[in-house]
Backbone as a chain_set.jsonl record, in Angstrom:
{"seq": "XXXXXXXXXXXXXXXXXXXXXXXXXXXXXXXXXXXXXXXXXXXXXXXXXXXXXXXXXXXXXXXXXXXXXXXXXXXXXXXXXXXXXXXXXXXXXXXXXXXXXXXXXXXXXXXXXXXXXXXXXXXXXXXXXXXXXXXXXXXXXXXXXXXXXXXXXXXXXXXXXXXXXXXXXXXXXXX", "coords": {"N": [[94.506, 89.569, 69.996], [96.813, 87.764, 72.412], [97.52, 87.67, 75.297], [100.346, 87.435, 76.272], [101.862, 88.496, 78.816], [103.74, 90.705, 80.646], [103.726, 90.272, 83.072], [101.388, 89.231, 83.772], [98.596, 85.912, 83.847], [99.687, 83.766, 81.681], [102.171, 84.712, 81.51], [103.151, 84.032, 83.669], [103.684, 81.11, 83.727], [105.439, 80.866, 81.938], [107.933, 82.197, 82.97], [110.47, 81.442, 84.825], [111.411, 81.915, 87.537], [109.113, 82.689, 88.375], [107.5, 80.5, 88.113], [107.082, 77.935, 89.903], [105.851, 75.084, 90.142], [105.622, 71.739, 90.085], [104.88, 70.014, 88.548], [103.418, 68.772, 85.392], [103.882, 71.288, 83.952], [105.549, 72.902, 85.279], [108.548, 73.414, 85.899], [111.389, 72.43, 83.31], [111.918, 74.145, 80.347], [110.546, 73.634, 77.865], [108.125, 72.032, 79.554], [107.052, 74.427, 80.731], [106.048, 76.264, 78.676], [103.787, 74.717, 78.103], [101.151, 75.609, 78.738], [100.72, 77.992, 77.519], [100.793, 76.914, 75.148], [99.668, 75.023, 74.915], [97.108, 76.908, 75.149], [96.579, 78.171, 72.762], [96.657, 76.349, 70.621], [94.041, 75.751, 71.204], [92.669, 77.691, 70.575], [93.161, 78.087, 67.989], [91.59, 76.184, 67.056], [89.135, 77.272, 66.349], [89.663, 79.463, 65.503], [91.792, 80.999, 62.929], [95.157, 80.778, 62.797], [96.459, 82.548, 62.045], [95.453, 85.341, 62.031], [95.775, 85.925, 65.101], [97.02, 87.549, 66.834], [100.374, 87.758, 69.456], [101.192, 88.337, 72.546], [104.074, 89.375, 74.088], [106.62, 89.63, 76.802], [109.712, 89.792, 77.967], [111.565, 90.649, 79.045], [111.503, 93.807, 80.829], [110.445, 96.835, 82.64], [110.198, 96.654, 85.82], [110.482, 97.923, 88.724], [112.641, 98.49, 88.343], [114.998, 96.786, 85.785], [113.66, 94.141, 84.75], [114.137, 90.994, 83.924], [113.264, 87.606, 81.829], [115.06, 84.817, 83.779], [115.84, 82.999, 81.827], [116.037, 83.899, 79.372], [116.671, 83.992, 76.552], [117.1, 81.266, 75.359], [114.42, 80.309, 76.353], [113.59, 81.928, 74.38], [114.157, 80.766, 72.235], [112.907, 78.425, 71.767], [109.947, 78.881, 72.291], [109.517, 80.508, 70.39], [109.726, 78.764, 68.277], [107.403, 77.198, 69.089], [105.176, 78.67, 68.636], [105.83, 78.916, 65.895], [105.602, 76.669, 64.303], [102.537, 76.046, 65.219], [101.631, 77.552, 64.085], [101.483, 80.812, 64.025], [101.623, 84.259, 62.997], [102.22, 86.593, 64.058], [103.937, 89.039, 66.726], [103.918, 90.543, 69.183], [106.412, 92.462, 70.647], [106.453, 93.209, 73.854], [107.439, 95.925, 76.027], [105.973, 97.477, 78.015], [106.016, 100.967, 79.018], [108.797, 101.609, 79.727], [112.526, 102.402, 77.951], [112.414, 101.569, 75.165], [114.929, 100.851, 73.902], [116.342, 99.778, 75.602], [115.042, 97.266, 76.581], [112.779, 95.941, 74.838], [113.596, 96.379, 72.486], [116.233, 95.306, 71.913], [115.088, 92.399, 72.736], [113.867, 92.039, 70.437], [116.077, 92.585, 68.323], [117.411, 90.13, 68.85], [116.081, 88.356, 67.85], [115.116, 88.71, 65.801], [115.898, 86.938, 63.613], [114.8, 84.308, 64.487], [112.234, 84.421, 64.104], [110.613, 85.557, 61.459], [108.142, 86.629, 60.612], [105.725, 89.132, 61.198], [106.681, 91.317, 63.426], [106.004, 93.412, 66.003], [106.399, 96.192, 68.171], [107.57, 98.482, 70.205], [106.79, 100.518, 72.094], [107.514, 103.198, 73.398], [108.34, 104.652, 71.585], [109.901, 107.542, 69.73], [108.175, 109.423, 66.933], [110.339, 109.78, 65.046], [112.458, 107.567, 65.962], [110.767, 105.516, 65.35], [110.227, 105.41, 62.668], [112.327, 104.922, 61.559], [112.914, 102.449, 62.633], [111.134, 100.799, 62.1], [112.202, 101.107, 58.908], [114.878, 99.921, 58.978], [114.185, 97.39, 59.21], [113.671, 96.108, 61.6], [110.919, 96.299, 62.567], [107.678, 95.724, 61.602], [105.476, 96.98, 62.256], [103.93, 99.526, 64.604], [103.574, 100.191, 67.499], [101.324, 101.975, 70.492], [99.922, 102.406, 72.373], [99.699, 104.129, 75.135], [100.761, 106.769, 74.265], [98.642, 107.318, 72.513], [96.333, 107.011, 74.233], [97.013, 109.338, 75.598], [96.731, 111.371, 73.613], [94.498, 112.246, 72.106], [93.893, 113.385, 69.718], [96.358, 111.814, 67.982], [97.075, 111.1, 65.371], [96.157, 113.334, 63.889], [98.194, 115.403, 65.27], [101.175, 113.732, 64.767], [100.957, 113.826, 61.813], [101.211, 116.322, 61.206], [103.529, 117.495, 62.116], [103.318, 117.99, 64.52], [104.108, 118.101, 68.598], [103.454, 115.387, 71.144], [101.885, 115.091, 73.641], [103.183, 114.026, 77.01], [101.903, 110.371, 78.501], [100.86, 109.751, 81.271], [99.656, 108.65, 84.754], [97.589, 109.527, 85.779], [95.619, 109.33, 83.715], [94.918, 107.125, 83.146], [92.349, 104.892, 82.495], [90.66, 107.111, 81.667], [87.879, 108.691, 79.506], [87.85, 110.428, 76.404]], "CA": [[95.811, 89.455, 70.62], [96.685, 86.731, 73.602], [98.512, 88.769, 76.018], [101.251, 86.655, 76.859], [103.347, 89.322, 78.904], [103.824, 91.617, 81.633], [103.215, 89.278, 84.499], [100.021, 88.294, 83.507], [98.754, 84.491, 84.118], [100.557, 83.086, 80.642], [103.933, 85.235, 81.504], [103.578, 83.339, 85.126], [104.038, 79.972, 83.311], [106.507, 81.392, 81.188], [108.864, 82.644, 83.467], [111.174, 80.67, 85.495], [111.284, 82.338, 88.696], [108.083, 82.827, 89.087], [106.724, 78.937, 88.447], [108.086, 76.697, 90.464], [105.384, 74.022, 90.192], [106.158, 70.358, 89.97], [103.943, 69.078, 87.211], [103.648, 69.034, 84.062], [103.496, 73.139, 83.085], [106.815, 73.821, 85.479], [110.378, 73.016, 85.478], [112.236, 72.559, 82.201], [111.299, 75.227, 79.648], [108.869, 72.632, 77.285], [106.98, 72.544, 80.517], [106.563, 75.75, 81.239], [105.356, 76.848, 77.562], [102.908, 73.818, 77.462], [100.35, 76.124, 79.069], [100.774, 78.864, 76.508], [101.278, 76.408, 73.628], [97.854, 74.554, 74.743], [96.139, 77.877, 75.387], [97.015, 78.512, 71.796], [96.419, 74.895, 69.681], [92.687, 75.628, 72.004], [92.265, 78.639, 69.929], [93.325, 77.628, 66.968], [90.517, 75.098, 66.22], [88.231, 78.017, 66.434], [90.183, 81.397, 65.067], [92.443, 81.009, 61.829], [96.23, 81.23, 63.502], [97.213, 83.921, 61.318], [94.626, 85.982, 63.066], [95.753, 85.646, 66.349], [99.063, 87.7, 67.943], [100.587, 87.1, 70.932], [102.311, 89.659, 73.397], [105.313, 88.597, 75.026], [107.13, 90.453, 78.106], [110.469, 88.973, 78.031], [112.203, 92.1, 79.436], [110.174, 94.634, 81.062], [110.873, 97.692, 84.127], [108.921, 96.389, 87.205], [110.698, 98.497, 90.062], [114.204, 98.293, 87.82], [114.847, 96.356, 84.989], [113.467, 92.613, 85.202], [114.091, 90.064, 82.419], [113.293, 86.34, 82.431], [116.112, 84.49, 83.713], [116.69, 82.059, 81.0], [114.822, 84.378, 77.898], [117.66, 83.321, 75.288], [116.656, 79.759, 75.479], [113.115, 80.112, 76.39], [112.232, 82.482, 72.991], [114.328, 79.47, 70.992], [112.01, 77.21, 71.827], [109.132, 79.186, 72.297], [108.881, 80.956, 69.117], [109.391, 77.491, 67.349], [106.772, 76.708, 69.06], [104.613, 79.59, 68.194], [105.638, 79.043, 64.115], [104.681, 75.222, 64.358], [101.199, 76.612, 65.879], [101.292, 78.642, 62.839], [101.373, 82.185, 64.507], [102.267, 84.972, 62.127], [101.999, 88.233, 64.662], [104.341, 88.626, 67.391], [103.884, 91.554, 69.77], [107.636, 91.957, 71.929], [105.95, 94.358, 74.67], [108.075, 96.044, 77.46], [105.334, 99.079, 78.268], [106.222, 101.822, 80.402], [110.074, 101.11, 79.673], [113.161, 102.555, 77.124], [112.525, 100.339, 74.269], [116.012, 100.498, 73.382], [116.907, 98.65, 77.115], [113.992, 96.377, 76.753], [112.024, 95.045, 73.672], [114.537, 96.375, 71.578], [116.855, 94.038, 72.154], [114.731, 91.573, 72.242], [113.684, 92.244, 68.833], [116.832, 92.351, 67.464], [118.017, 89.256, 69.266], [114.908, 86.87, 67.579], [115.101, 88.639, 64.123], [116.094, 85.776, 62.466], [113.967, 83.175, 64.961], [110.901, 85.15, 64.336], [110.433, 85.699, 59.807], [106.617, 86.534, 60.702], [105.157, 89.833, 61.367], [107.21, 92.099, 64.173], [105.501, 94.559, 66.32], [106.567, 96.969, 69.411], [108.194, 100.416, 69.956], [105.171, 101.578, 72.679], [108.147, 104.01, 73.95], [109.826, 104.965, 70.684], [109.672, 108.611, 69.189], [107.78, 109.06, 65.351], [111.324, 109.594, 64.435], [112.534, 106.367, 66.214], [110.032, 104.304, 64.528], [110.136, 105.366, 61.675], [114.004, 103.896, 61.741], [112.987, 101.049, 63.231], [110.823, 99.725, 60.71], [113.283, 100.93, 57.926], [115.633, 99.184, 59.237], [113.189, 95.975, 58.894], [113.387, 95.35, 63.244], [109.584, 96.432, 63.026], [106.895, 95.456, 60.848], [104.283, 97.654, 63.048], [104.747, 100.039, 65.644], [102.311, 100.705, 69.021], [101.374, 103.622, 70.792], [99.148, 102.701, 73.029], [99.419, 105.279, 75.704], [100.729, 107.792, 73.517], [97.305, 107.914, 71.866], [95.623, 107.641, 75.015], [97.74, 110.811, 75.81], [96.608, 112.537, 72.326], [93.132, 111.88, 71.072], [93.989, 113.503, 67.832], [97.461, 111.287, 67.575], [96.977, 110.654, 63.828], [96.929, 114.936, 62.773], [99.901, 115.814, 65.171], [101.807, 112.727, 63.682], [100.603, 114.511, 60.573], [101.666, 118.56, 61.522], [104.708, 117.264, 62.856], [103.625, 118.745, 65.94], [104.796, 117.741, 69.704], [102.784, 114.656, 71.606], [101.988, 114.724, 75.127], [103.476, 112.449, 77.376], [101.534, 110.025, 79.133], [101.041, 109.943, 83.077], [99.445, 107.685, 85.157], [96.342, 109.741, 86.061], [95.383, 109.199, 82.328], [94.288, 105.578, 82.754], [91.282, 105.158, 82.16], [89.894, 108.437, 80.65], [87.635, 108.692, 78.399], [88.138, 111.581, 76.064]], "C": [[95.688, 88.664, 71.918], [97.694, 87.617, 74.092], [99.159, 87.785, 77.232], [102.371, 87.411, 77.835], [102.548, 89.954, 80.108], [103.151, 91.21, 83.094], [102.006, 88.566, 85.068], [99.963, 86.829, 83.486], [99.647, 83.974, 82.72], [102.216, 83.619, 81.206], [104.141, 84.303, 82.625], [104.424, 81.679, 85.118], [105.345, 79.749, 82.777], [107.98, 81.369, 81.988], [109.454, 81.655, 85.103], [111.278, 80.944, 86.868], [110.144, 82.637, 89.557], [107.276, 81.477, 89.756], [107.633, 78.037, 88.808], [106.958, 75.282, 90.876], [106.045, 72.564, 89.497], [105.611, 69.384, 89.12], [104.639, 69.601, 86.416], [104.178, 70.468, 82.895], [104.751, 73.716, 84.266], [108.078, 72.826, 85.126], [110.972, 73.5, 84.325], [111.061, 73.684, 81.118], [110.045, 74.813, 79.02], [108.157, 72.458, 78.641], [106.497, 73.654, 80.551], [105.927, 76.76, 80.149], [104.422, 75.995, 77.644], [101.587, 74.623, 77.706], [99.793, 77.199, 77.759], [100.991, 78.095, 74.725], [99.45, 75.495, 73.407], [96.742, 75.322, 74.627], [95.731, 77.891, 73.442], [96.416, 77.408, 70.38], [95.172, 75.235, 70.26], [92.232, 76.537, 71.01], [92.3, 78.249, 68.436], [92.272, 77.036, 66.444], [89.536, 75.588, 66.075], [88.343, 79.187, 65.138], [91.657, 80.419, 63.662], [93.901, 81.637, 62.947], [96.799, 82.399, 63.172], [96.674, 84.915, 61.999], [94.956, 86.326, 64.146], [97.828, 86.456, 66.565], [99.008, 87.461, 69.37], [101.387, 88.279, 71.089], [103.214, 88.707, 74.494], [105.989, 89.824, 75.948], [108.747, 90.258, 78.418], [111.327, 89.728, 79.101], [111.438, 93.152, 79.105], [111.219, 95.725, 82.364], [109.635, 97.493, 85.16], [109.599, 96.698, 88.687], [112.33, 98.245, 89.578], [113.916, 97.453, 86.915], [114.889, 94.358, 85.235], [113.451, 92.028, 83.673], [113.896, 88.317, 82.598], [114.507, 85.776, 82.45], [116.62, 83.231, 82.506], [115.896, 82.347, 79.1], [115.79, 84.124, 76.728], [116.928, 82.039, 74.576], [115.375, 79.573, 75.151], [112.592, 80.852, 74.609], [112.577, 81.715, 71.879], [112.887, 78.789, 70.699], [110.042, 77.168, 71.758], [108.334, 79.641, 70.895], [108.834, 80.0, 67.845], [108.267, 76.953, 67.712], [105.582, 77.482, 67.714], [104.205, 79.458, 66.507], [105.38, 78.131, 63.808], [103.33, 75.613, 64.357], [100.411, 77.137, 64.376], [100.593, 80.679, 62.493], [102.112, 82.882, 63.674], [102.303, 86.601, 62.626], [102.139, 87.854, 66.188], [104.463, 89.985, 68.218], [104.856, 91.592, 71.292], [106.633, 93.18, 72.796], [106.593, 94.622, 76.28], [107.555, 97.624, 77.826], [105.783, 99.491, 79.186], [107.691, 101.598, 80.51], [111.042, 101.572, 78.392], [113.431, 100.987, 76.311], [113.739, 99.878, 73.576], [116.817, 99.818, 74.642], [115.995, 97.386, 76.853], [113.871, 95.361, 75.623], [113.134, 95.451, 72.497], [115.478, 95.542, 71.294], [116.73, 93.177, 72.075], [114.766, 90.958, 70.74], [114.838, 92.211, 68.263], [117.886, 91.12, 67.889], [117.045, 87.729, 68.261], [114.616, 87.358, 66.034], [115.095, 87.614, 63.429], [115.277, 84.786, 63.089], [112.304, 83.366, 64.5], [110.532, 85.635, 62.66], [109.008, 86.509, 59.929], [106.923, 88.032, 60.875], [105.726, 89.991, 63.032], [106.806, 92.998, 64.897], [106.014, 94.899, 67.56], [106.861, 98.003, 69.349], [107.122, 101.324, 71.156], [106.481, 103.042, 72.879], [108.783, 105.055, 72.267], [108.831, 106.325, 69.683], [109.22, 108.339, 67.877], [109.193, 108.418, 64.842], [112.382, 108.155, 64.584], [111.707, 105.481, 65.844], [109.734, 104.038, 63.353], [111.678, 104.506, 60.875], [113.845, 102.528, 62.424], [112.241, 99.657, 62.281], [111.804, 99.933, 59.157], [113.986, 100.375, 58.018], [115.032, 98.012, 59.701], [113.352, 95.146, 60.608], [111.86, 95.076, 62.858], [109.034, 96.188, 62.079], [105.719, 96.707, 61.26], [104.967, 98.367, 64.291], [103.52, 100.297, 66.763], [102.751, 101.723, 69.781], [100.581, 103.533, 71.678], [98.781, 103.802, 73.933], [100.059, 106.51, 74.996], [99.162, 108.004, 72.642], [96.407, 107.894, 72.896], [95.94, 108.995, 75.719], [97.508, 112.099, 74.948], [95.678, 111.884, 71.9], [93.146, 112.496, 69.903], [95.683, 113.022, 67.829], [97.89, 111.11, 66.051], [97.227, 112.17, 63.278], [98.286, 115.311, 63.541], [101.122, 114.976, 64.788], [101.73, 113.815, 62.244], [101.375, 115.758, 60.353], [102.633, 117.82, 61.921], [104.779, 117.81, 64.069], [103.814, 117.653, 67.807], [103.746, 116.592, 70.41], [102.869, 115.228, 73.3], [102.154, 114.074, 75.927], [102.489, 112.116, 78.328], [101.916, 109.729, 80.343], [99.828, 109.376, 83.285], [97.832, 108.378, 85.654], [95.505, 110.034, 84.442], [94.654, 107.781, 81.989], [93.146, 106.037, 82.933], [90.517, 106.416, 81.859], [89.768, 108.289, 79.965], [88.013, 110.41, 78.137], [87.155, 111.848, 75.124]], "O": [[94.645, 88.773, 72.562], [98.549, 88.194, 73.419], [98.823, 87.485, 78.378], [103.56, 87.098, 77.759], [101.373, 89.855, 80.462], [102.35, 91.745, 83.86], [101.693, 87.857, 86.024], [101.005, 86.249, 83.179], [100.762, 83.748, 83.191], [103.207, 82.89, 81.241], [105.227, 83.727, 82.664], [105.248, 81.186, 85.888], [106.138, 78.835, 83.004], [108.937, 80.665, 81.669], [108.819, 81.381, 86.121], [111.212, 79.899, 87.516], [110.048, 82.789, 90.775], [106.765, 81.244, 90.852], [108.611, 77.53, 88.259], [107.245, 74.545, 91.82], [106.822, 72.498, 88.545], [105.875, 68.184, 89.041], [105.639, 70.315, 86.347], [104.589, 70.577, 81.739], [104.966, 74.927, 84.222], [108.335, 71.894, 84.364], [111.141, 74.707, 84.151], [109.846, 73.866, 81.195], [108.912, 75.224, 79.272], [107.175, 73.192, 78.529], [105.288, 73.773, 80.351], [105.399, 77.822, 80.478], [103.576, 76.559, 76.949], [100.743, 74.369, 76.847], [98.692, 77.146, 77.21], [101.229, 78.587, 73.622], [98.604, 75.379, 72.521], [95.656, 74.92, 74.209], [94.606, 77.605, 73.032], [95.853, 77.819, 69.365], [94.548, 74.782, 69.3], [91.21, 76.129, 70.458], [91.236, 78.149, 67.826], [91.966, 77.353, 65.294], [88.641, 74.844, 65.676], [87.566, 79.589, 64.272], [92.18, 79.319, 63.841], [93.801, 82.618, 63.684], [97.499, 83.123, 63.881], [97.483, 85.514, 62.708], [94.349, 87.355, 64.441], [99.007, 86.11, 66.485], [98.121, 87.133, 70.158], [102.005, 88.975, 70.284], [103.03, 87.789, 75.294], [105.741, 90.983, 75.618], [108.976, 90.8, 79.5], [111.705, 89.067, 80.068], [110.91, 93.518, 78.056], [112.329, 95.444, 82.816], [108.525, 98.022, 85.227], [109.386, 95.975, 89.66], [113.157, 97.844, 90.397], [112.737, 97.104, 86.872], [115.759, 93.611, 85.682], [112.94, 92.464, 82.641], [114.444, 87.803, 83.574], [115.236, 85.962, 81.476], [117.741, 82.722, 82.498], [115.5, 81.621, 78.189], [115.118, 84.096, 75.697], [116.357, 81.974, 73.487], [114.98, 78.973, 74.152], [111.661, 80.487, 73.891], [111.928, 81.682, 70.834], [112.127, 78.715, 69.734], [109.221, 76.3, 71.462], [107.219, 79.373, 70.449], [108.237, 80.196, 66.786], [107.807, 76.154, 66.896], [105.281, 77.141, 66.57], [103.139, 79.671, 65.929], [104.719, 78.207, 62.772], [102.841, 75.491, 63.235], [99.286, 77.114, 63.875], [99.946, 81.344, 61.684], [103.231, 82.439, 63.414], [102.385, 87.579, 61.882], [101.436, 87.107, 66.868], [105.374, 90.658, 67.737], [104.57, 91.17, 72.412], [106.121, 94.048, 72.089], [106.418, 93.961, 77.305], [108.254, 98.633, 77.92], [106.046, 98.823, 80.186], [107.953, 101.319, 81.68], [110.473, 101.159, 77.382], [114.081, 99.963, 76.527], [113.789, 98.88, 72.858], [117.949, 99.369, 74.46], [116.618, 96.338, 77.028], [114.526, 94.335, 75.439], [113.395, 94.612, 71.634], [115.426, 95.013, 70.183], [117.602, 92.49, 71.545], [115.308, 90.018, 70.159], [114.662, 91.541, 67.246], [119.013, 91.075, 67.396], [117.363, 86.547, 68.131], [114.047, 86.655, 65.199], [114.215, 87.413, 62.593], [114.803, 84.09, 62.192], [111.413, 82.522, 64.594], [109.768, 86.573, 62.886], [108.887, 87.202, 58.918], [108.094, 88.398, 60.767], [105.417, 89.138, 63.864], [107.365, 93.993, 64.436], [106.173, 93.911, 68.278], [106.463, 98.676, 68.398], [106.795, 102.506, 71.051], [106.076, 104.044, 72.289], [109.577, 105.995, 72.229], [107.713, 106.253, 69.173], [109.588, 107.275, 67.379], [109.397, 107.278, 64.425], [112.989, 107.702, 63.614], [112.1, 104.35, 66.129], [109.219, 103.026, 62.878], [111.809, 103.751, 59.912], [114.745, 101.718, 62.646], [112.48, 98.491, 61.967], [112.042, 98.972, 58.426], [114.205, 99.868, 56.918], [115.48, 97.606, 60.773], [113.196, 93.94, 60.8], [111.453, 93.915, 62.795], [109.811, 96.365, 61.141], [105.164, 97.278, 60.321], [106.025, 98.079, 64.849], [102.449, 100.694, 66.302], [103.855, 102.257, 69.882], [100.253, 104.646, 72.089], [97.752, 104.44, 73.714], [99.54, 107.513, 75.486], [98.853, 109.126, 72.24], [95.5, 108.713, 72.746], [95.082, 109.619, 76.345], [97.805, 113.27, 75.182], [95.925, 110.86, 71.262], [92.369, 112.12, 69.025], [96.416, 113.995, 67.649], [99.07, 110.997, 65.716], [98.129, 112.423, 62.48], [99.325, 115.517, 62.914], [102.129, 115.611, 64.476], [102.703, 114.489, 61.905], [102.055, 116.04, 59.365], [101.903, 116.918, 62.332], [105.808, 118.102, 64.679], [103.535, 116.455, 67.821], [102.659, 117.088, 70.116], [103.851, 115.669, 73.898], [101.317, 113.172, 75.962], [102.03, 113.012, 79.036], [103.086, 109.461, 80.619], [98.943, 109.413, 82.43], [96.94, 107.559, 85.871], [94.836, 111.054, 84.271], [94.048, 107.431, 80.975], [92.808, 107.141, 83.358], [89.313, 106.191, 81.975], [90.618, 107.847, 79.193], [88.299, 111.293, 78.945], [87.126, 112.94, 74.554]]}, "num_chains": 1, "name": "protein.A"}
């Protein structure tokens, strides 16, 4: 996975407010993907594209709810790039955030831009994800800190029994 998101160096390129350089990799939107589109064609000649997802951030909660200012536009152009490239795994990711404010939205805004392989939900209950891929938003669903929150995540999934929510003195622990 290329972890295109959450304000990390690729999202910096990405996002309009943040890059305000005067070359080639800011301004107009095709600038500002060329970074993430070269990172990408770099890999490629190595790794089989299919192989390879990408995490995107588009809309995220970073002290309230932050979204890129022109993310309509930008995931046109972006995720054409992306399916040119020949990327088939697309990870919307707005961690630490109600996925039905966030990536949800996303996701059901790029349905149709996006045919490939769908993944997010870090926030979203069994029972919410299990509706989310029935209803063909999701292909895949993530859990990251919910399974760092439950080292047996897979039997209470199973027992139908209760998860523990994750909290911030949880990073890094091993278990």
């Amino acid at each position: 996975e290329v972890h295109m998101g959450h304000g990390y160096l690729v999202d910096q390129f990405l996002d309009k407010n943040v890059n305000d350089r005067k070359d080639k990799y800011g301004g107009s939107i095709e600038n500002r993907i060329r970074f993430s589109v070269e990172l990408l064609q770099s890999l490629t000649k190595k790794i089989n594209a299919e192989k390879i997802m990408v995490r995107i951030s588009p809309s995220r909660m970073m002290g309230g709810l932050y979204e890129w200012p022109d993310k309509e536009e930008m995931l046109k152009v972006l995720l054409k790039e992306f399916d040119k490239i020949g990327l088939r795994q697309l990870d919307v990711s707005c961690a630490n955030s109600n996925y039905f404010e966030t990536s949800g939205k996303i996701i059901r805004s790029i349905k149709s831009l996006w045919p490939h392989t769908l993944i997010g939900g870090a926030s979203l209950t069994v029972e919410e994800a299990e509706n989310e891929v029935e209803s063909n938003y999701l292909d895949m669903v993530t859990w990251g800190r919910a399974i760092l929150a439950n080292p047996d995540f897979v039997k209470l999934i199973e027992k139908n029994l209760p998860l523990k929510k994750f909290d911030n003195t949880m990073r890094g622990r091993l278990f």
